[in-house]
Coordinates of C-alpha atoms and ligand atoms in Angstrom, one line a residue:
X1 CA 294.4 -64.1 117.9
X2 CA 294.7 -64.4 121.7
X3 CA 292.2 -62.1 123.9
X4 CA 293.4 -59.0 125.2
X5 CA 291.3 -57.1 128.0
X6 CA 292.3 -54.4 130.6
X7 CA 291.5 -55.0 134.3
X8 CA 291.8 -53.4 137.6
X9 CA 295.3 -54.1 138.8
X10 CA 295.1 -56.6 141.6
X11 CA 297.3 -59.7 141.9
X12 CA 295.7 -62.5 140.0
X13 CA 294.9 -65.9 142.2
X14 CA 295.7 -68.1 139.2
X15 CA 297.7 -68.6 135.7
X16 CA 300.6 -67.0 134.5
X17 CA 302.0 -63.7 135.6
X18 CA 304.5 -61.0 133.3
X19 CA 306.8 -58.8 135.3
X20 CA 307.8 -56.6 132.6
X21 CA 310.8 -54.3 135.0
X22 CA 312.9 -51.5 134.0
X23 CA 316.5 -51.6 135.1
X24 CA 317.2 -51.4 139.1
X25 CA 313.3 -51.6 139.3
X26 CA 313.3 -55.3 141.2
X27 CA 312.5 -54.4 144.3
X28 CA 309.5 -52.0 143.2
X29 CA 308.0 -55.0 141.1
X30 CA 308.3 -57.8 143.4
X31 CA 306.4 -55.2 146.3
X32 CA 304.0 -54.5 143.3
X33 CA 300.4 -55.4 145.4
X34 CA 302.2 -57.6 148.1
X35 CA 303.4 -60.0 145.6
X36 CA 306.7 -61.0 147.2
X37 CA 305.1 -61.5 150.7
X38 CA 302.3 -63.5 149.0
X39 CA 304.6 -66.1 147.8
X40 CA 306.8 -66.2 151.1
X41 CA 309.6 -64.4 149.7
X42 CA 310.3 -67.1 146.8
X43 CA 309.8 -64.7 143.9
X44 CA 312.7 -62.3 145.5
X45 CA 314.9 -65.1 146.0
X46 CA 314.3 -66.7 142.6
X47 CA 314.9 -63.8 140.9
X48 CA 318.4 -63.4 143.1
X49 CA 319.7 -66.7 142.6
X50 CA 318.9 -65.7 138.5
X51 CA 321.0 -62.8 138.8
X52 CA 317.5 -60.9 137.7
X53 CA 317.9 -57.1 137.1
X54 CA 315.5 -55.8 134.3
X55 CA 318.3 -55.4 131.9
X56 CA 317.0 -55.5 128.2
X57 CA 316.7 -58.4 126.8
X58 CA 317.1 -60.2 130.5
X59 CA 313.8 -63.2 131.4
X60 CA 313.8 -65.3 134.2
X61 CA 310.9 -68.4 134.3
X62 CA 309.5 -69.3 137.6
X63 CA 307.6 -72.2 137.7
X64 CA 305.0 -72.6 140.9
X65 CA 306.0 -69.2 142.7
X66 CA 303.4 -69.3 144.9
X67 CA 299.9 -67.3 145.6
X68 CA 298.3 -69.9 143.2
X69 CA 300.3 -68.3 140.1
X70 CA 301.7 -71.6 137.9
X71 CA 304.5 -69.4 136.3
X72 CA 305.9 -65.8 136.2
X73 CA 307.9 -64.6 133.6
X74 CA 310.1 -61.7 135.1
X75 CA 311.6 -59.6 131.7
X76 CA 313.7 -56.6 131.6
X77 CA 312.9 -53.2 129.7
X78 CA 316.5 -51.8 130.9
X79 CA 317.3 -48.2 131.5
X80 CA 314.1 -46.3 132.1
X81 CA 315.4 -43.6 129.9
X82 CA 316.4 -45.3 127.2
X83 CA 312.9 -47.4 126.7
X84 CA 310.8 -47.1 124.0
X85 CA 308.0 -48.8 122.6
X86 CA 310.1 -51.2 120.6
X87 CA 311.4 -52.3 123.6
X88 CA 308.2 -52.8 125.3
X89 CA 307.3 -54.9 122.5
X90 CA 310.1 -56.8 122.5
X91 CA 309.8 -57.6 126.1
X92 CA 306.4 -58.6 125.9
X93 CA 307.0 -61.1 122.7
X94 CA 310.1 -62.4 124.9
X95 CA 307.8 -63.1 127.9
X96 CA 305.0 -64.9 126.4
X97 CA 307.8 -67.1 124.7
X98 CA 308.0 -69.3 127.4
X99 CA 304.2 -69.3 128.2
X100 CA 302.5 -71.2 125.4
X101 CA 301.7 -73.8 127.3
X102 CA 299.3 -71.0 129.8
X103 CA 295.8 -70.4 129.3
X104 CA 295.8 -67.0 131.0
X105 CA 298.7 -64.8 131.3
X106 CA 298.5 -61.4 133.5
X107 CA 300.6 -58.5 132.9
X108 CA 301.5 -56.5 136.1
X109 CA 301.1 -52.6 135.5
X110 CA 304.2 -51.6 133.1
X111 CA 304.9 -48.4 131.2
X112 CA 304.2 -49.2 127.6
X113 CA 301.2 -51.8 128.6
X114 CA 299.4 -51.8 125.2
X115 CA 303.1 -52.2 123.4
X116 CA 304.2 -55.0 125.7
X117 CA 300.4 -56.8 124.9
X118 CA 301.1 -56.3 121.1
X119 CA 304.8 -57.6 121.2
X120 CA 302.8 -60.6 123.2
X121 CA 300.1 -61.2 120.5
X122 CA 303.0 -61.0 117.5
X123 CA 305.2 -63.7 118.8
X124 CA 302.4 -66.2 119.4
X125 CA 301.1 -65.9 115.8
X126 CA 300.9 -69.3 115.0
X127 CA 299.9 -70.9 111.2
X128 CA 297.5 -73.8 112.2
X129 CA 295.0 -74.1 109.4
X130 CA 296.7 -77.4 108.0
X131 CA 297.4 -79.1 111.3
X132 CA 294.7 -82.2 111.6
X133 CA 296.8 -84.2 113.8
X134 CA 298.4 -82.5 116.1
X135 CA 297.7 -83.8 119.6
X136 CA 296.6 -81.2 122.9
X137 CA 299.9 -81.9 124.7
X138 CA 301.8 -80.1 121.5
X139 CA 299.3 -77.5 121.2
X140 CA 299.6 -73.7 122.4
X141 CA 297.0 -73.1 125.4
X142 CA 297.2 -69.6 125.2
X143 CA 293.7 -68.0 124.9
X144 CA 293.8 -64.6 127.3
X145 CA 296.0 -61.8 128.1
X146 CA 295.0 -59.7 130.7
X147 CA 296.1 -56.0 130.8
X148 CA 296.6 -55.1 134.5
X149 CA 296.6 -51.0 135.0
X150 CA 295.6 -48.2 137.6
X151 CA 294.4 -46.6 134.3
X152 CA 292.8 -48.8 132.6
X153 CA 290.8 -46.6 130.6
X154 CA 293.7 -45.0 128.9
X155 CA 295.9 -48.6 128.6
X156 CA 292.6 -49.7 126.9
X157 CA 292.5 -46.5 124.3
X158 CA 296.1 -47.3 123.4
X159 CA 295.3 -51.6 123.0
X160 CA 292.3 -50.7 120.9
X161 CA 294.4 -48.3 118.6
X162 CA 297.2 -50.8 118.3
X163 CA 294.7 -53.6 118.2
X164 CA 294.3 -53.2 113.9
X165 CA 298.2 -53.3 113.8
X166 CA 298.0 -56.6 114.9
X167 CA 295.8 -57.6 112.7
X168 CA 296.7 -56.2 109.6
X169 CA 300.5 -58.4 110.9
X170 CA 298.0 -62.1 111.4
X171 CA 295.9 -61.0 107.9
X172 CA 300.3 -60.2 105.9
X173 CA 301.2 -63.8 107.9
X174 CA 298.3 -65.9 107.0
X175 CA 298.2 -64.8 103.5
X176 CA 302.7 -65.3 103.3
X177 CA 302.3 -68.9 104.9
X178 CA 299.5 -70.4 102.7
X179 CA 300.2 -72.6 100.7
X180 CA 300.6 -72.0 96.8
X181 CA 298.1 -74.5 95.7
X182 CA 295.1 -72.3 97.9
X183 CA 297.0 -69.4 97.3
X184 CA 296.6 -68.4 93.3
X185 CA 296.2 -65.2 91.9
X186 CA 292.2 -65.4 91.8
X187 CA 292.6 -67.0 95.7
X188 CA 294.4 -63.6 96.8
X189 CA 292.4 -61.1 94.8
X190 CA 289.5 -63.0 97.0
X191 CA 291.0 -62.1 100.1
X192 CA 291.7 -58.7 99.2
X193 CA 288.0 -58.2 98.4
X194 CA 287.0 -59.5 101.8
X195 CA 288.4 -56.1 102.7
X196 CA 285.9 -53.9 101.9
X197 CA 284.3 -55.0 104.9
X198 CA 287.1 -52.6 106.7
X199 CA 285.8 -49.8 104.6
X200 CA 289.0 -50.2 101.7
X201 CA 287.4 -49.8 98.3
X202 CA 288.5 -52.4 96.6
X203 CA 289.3 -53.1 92.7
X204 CA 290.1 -56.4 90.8
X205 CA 291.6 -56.5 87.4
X206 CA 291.4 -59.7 85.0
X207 CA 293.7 -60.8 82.1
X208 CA 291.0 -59.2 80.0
X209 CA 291.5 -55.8 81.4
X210 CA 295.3 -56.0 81.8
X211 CA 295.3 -57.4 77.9
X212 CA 293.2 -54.2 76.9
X213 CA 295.5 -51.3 79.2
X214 CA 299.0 -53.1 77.9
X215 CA 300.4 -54.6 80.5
X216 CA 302.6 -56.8 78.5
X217 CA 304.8 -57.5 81.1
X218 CA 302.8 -58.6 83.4
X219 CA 300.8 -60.4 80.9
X220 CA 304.2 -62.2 79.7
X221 CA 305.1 -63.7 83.4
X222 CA 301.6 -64.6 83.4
X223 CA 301.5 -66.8 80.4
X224 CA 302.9 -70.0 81.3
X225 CA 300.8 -70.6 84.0
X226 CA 297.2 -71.9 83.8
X227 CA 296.1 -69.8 87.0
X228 CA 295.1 -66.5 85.9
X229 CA 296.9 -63.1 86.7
X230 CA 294.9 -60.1 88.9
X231 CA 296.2 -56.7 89.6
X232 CA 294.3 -55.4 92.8
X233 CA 293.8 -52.1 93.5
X234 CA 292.5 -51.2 97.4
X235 CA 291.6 -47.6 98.5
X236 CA 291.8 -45.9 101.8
X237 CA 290.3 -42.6 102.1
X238 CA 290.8 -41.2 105.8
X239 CA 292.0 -37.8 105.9
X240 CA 288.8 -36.0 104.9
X241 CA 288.5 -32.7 102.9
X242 CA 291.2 -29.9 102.6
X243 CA 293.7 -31.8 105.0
X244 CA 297.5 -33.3 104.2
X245 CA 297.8 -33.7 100.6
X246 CA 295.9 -32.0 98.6
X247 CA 293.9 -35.5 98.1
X248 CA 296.4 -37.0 96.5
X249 CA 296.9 -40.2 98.2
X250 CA 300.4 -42.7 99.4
X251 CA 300.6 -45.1 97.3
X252 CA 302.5 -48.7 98.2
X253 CA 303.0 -51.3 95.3
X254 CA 303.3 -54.9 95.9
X255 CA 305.1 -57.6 93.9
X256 CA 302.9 -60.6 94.5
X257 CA 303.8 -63.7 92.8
X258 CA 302.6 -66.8 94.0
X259 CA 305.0 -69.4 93.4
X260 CA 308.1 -68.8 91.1
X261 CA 309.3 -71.6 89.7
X262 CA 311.4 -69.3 87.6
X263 CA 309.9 -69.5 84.6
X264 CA 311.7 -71.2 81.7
X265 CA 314.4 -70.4 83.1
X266 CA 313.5 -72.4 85.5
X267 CA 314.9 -72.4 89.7
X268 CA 316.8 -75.9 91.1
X269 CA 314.6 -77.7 93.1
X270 CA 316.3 -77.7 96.6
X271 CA 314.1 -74.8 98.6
X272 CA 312.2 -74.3 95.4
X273 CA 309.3 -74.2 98.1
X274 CA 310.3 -70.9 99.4
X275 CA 309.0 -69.3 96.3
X276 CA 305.7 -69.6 97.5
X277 CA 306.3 -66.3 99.9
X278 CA 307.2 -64.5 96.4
X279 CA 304.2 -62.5 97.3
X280 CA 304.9 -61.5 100.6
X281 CA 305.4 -58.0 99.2
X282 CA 302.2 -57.9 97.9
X283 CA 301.1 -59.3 101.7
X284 CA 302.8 -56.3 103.1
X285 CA 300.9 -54.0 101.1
X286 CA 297.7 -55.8 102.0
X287 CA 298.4 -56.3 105.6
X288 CA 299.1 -52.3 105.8
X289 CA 296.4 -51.4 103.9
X290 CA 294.1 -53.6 106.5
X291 CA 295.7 -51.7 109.3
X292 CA 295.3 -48.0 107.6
X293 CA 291.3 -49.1 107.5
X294 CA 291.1 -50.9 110.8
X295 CA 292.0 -47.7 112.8
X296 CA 290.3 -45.6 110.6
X297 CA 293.9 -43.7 109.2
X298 CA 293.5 -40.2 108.6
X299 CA 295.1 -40.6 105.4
X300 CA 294.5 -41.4 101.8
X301 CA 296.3 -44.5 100.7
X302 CA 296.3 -46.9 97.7
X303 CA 297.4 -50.3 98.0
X304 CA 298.3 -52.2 94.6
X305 CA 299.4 -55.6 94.4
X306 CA 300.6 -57.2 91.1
X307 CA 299.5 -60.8 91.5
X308 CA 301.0 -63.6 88.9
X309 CA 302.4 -67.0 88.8
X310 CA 305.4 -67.8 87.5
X311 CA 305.2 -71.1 85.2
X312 CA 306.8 -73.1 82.6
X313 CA 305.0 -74.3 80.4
X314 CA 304.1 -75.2 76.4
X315 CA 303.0 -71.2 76.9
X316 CA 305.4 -69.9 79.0
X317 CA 307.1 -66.7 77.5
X318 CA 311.0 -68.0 76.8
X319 CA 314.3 -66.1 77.3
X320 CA 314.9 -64.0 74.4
X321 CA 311.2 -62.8 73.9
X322 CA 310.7 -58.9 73.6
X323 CA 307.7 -57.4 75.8
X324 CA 305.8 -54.0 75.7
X325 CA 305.2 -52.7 78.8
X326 CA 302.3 -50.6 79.9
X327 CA 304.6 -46.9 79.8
X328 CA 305.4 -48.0 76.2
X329 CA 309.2 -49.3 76.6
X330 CA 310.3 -52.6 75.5
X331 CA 311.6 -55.4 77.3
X332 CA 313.9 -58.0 76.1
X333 CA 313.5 -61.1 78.7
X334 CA 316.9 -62.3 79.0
X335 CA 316.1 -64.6 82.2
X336 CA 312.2 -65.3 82.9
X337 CA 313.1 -66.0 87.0
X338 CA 313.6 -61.9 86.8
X339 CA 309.8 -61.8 86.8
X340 CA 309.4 -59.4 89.6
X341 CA 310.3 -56.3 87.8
X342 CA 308.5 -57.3 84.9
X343 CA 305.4 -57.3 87.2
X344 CA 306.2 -54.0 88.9
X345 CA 307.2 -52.1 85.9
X346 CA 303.5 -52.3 84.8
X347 CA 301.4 -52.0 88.0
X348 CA 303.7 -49.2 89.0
X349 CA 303.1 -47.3 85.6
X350 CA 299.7 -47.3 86.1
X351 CA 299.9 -46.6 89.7
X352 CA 301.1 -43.6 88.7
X353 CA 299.2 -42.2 85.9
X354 CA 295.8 -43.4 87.4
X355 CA 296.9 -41.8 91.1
X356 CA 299.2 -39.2 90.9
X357 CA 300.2 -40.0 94.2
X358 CA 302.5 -38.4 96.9
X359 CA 305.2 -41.0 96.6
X360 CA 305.7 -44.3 95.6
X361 CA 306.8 -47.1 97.7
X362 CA 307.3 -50.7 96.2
X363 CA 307.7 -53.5 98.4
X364 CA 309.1 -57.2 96.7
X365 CA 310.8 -60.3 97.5
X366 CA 313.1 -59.3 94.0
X367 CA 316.2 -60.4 94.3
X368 CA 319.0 -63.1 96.2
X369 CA 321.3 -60.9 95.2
X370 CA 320.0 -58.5 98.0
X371 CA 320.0 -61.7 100.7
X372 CA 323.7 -62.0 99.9
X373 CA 324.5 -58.0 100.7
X374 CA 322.5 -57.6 104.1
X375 CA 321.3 -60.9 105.0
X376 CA 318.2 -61.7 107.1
X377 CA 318.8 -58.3 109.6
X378 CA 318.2 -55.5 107.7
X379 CA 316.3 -54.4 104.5
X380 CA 317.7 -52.4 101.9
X381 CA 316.4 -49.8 99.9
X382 CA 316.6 -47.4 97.0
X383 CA 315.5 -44.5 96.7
X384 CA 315.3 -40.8 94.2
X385 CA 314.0 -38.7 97.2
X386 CA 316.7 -38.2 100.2
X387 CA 314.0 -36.8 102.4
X388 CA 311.8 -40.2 102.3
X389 CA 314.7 -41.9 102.5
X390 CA 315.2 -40.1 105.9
X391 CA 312.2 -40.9 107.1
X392 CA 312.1 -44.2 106.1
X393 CA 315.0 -45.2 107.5
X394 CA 313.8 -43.7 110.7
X395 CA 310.6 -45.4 110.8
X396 CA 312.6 -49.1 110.2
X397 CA 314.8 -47.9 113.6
X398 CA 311.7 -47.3 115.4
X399 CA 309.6 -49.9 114.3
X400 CA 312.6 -52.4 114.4
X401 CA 311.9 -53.6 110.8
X402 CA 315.3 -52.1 110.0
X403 CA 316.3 -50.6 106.3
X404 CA 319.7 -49.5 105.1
X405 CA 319.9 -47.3 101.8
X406 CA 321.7 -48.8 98.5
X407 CA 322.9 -47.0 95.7
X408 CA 321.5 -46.1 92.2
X409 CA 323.8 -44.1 89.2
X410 CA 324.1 -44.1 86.2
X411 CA 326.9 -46.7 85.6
X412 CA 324.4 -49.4 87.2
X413 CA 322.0 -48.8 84.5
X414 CA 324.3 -49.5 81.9
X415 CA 324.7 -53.0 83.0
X416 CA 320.4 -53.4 81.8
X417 CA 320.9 -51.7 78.0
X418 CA 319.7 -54.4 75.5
X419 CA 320.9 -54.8 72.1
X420 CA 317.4 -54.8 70.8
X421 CA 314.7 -53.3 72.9
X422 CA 314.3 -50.2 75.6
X423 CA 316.0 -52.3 78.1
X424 CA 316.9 -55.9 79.5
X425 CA 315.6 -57.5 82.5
X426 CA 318.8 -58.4 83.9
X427 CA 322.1 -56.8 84.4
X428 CA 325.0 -59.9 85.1
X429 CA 325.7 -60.6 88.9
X430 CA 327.6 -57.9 90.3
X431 CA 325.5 -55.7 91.8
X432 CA 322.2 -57.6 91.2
X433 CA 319.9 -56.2 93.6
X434 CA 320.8 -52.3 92.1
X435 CA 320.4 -53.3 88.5
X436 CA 317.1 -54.8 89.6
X437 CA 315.9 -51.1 90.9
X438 CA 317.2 -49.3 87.9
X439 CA 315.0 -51.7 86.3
X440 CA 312.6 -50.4 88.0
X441 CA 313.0 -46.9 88.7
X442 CA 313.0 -46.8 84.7
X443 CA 309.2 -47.4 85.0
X444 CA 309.1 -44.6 87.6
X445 CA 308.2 -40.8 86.0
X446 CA 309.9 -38.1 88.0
X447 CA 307.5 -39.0 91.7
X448 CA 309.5 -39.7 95.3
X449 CA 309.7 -43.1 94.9
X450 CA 311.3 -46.1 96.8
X451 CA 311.7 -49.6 96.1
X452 CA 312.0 -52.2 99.4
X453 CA 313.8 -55.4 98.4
X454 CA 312.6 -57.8 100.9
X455 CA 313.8 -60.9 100.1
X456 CA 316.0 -61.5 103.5
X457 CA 313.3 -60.7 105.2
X458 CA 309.9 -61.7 104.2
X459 CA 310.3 -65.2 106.2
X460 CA 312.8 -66.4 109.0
X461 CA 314.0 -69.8 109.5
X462 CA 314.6 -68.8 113.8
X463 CA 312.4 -67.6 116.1
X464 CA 312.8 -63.8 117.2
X465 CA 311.4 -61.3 120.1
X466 CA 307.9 -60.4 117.7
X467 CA 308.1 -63.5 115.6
X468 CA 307.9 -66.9 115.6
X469 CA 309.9 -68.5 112.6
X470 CA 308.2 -68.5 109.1
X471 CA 305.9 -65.2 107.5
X472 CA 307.2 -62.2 109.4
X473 CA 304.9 -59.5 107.7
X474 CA 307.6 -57.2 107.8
X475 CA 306.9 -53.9 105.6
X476 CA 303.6 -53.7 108.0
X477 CA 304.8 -52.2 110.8
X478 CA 307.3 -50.2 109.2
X479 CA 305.2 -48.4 106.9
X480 CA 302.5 -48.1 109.6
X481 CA 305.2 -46.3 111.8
X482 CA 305.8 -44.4 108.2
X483 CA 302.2 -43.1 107.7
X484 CA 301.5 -42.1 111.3
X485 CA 304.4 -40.0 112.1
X486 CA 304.5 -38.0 108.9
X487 CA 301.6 -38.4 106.8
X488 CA 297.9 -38.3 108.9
X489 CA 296.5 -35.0 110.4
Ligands
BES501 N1 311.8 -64.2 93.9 C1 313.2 -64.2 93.4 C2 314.2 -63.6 94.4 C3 314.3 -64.4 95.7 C4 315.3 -65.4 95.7 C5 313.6 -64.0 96.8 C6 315.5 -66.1 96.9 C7 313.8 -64.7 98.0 C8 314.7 -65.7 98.1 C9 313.3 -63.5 92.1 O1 312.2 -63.5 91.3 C10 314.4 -64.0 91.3 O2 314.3 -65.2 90.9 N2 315.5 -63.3 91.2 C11 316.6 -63.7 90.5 C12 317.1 -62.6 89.5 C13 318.1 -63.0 88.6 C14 317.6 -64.0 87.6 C15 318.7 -61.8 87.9 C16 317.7 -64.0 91.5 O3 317.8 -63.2 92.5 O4 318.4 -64.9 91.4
MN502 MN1 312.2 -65.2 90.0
ZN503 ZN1 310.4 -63.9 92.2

């Protein structure tokens, strides 16, 4: 991650500068510590000719302005009353866009500082770990971002709050993009465990102890492949005696399966490599729960990621075959590739009984069928509990990781009775993504519960203002925005 510091604002002799300037504030920025007169007037002209006015969304690139700088990135907030950290983000991830190629990058004083730095440090996440080749000339320079502020105490508070956001976003990203061959079950369990270092207590559960609990389910995706299953259970515990919640904790579920081949049933092979981000709601949960420790949350949380591979094989479990789950139902396996429910159904059960927590919230990558309703621009979501559906909804507008609400009913469910056991695991086409969350609301006793279907979302093919195409980590910074305006205190 690049370096962020706060320092005294004074125009910097080298580098790159931001100009991060609300709607009809030109003037103001370009007078900002004699700027415009340093450079002879050419930064007001520049920004002229590029019909520059700070609306949202607006960047002009000046290379060589003068006063030593090399470039300045001028980038619009818009109408001071409409900004909001979201947009301060976005402007900052706009900004350092066209700056990879700096080493150091000032930002002139800006309202929203520490928001414009972390939209900066999202959109130049970068996955490099495999690159061997890759010669200097192609390579990002970026190394430092320097706050500028009057206050710099107080813009320094708000980085170093924000600061384990960003991180817990890298940790979701790095662990989405890796490959599946370093990535197995065991691998990821690892990485969860490397957490306790954040204060998370951390659990790890083997075949052995899934075998001896029930979790035939998971246990039946798990079968084909030779890389062995791991359920992973983190704890936060932040919000201290007699506070919010009685000490019963937020719990977020993860479907994390490495690769899905589909199973016996098994996926064509054009993209096939995609299904190596089939964990990315597990990633989610992880990446939160790193942020929930890393600024010390004042909140209980449990983080639980399901974590499987999805094989055929001589010991696959085949189409037809009747599981037990953990709660006791059956399962007839109609279609092995509908292996994310399976998984859920069991770590959710026993989410449940072992935590009693507040509510439920499942994150997973479960169906195309969600990809072909909203696409790669919004989430959706189910839910039993209209008031966290409320405020889920509001946390995806404010965080931008966007959600809109799908339906459950009765008549949905239908479309999952089997002819032999509690239930199938798959209810035709229409209306895939909703028969895939009465799936799993069946496994859900009576709590607030909701179930994210990722899918469109978990990875982009195009660049956008706080991500650079591939792992997004959304989930992160939605249920971060979740937890903080509801649930700490
Ligand atoms: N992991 C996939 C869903 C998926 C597909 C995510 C494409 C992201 C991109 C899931 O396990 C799956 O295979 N679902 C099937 C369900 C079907 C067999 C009922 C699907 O959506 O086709
Ligand atoms: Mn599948
Ligand atoms: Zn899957």
């Amino acid at each position: 991650m690049l370096d962020v510091v706060v320092s005294r604002a004074a125009l910097p002799k080298s580098g790159a500068l931001v100009l991060a300037v609300p709607e009809g504030g030109v003037a103001q920025a370009i007078g900002w510590a004699g700027l415009d007169a340093a450079t002879g007037g050419a930064v007001g002209r520049a920004l002229e000719v590029a019909e520059f006015q700070g609306r949202k969304g607006q960047t002009a690139l000046l290379l060589a302005p003068g006063a030593g700088l090399s470039r300045l990135v001028a980038v619009g907030l818009g109408k001071p009353g409409d900004l909001t950290p979201l947009t301060a983000e976005e402007a900052g991830g706009q900004a350092i866009a066209h700056l990879a190629r700096e080493e150091k990058v000032a930002i002139a004083p800006a309202p929203h500082a520490a928001r414009i730095a972390l939209g900066a440090v999202l959109r130049s996440y970068r996955f490099d770990r495999y690159r061997t080749t890759e010669k200097p000339e192609e390579k990002p320079r970026l190394a430092r971002l320097t706050l500028l502020a009057e206050d710099a105490g107080s813009v320094e508070a708000e980085w170093a709050a924000l600061r384990p956001l960003a991180d817990g976003v890298y940790l979701t990203r790095d662990l989405v993009s890796e490959p599946p061959n370093v990535l197995t079950p065991a691998e990821l369990a690892r990485r969860c465990e490397a957490l306790t270092a954040l204060g998370l207590k951390v659990e790890v559960f083997g075949p052995k102890e899934m075998a001896k609990l029930g979790f035939g389910a998971l246990l039946g995706v798990a079968q084909g492949s030779v890389n062995e299953p791991r359920m992973v259970v983190m704890q936060w515990h932040g919000a201290g005696k007699g506070k919010k919640g009685n000490g019963k904790p937020l719990a977020f579920v993860g479907k994390g399966v490495t690769f899905d081949t589909g199973g016996i049933s098994i996926k064509p092979a054009a993209g096939m490599e995609d299904m190596k981000w089939d964990m990315a709601g597990a990633g989610a949960v992880i990446g939160l729960m790193a942020a929930l420790a890393g600024r010390r949350a004042k909140v209980d949380a449990v983080g639980l990621v399901g974590l499987v591979e999805n094989m055929p094989s001589g010991s696959a479990q085949r189409p037809g075959d009747v599981v037990k789950t953990y709660s006791g139902q059956t399962v007839e396996v109609i279609n092995t590739d509908a292996e994310g429910r399976l998984v859920l159904a069991d770590v959710l059960w026993y989410c449940q009984k072992q935590f009693e927590p507040r509510f439920m919230i499942d994150l997973a990558t479960l169906t195309g069928a969600m990809i072909i309703s909203l696409g790669h621009e919004i989430g959706g979501f189910f839910s039993n509990d209209d008031d966290l559906a409320r405020r889920l909804h509001a946390a995806g507008e404010a965080s931008g990781e966007r959600l809109w609400r799908m339906p459950l009913g009765d008549a949905y469910d239908k479309q999952i009775k089997s002819d032999i056991a509690d239930m199938k695991n798959v209810g035709g086409r229409p209306g895939g993504a909703i028969t895939a969350a009465q799936f799993i609301q069946r496994f859900v006793n009576g709590k607030p519960w909701a179930h994210l279907d990722i899918a469109g979302m978990a990875w982009a093919v195009k660049d956008s203002a706080l991500a650079a195409k591939g792992a997004t980590a959304y989930g992160v910074r939605l249920l971060d925005r979740l937890v903080a305006d509801h649930y700490e205190g």
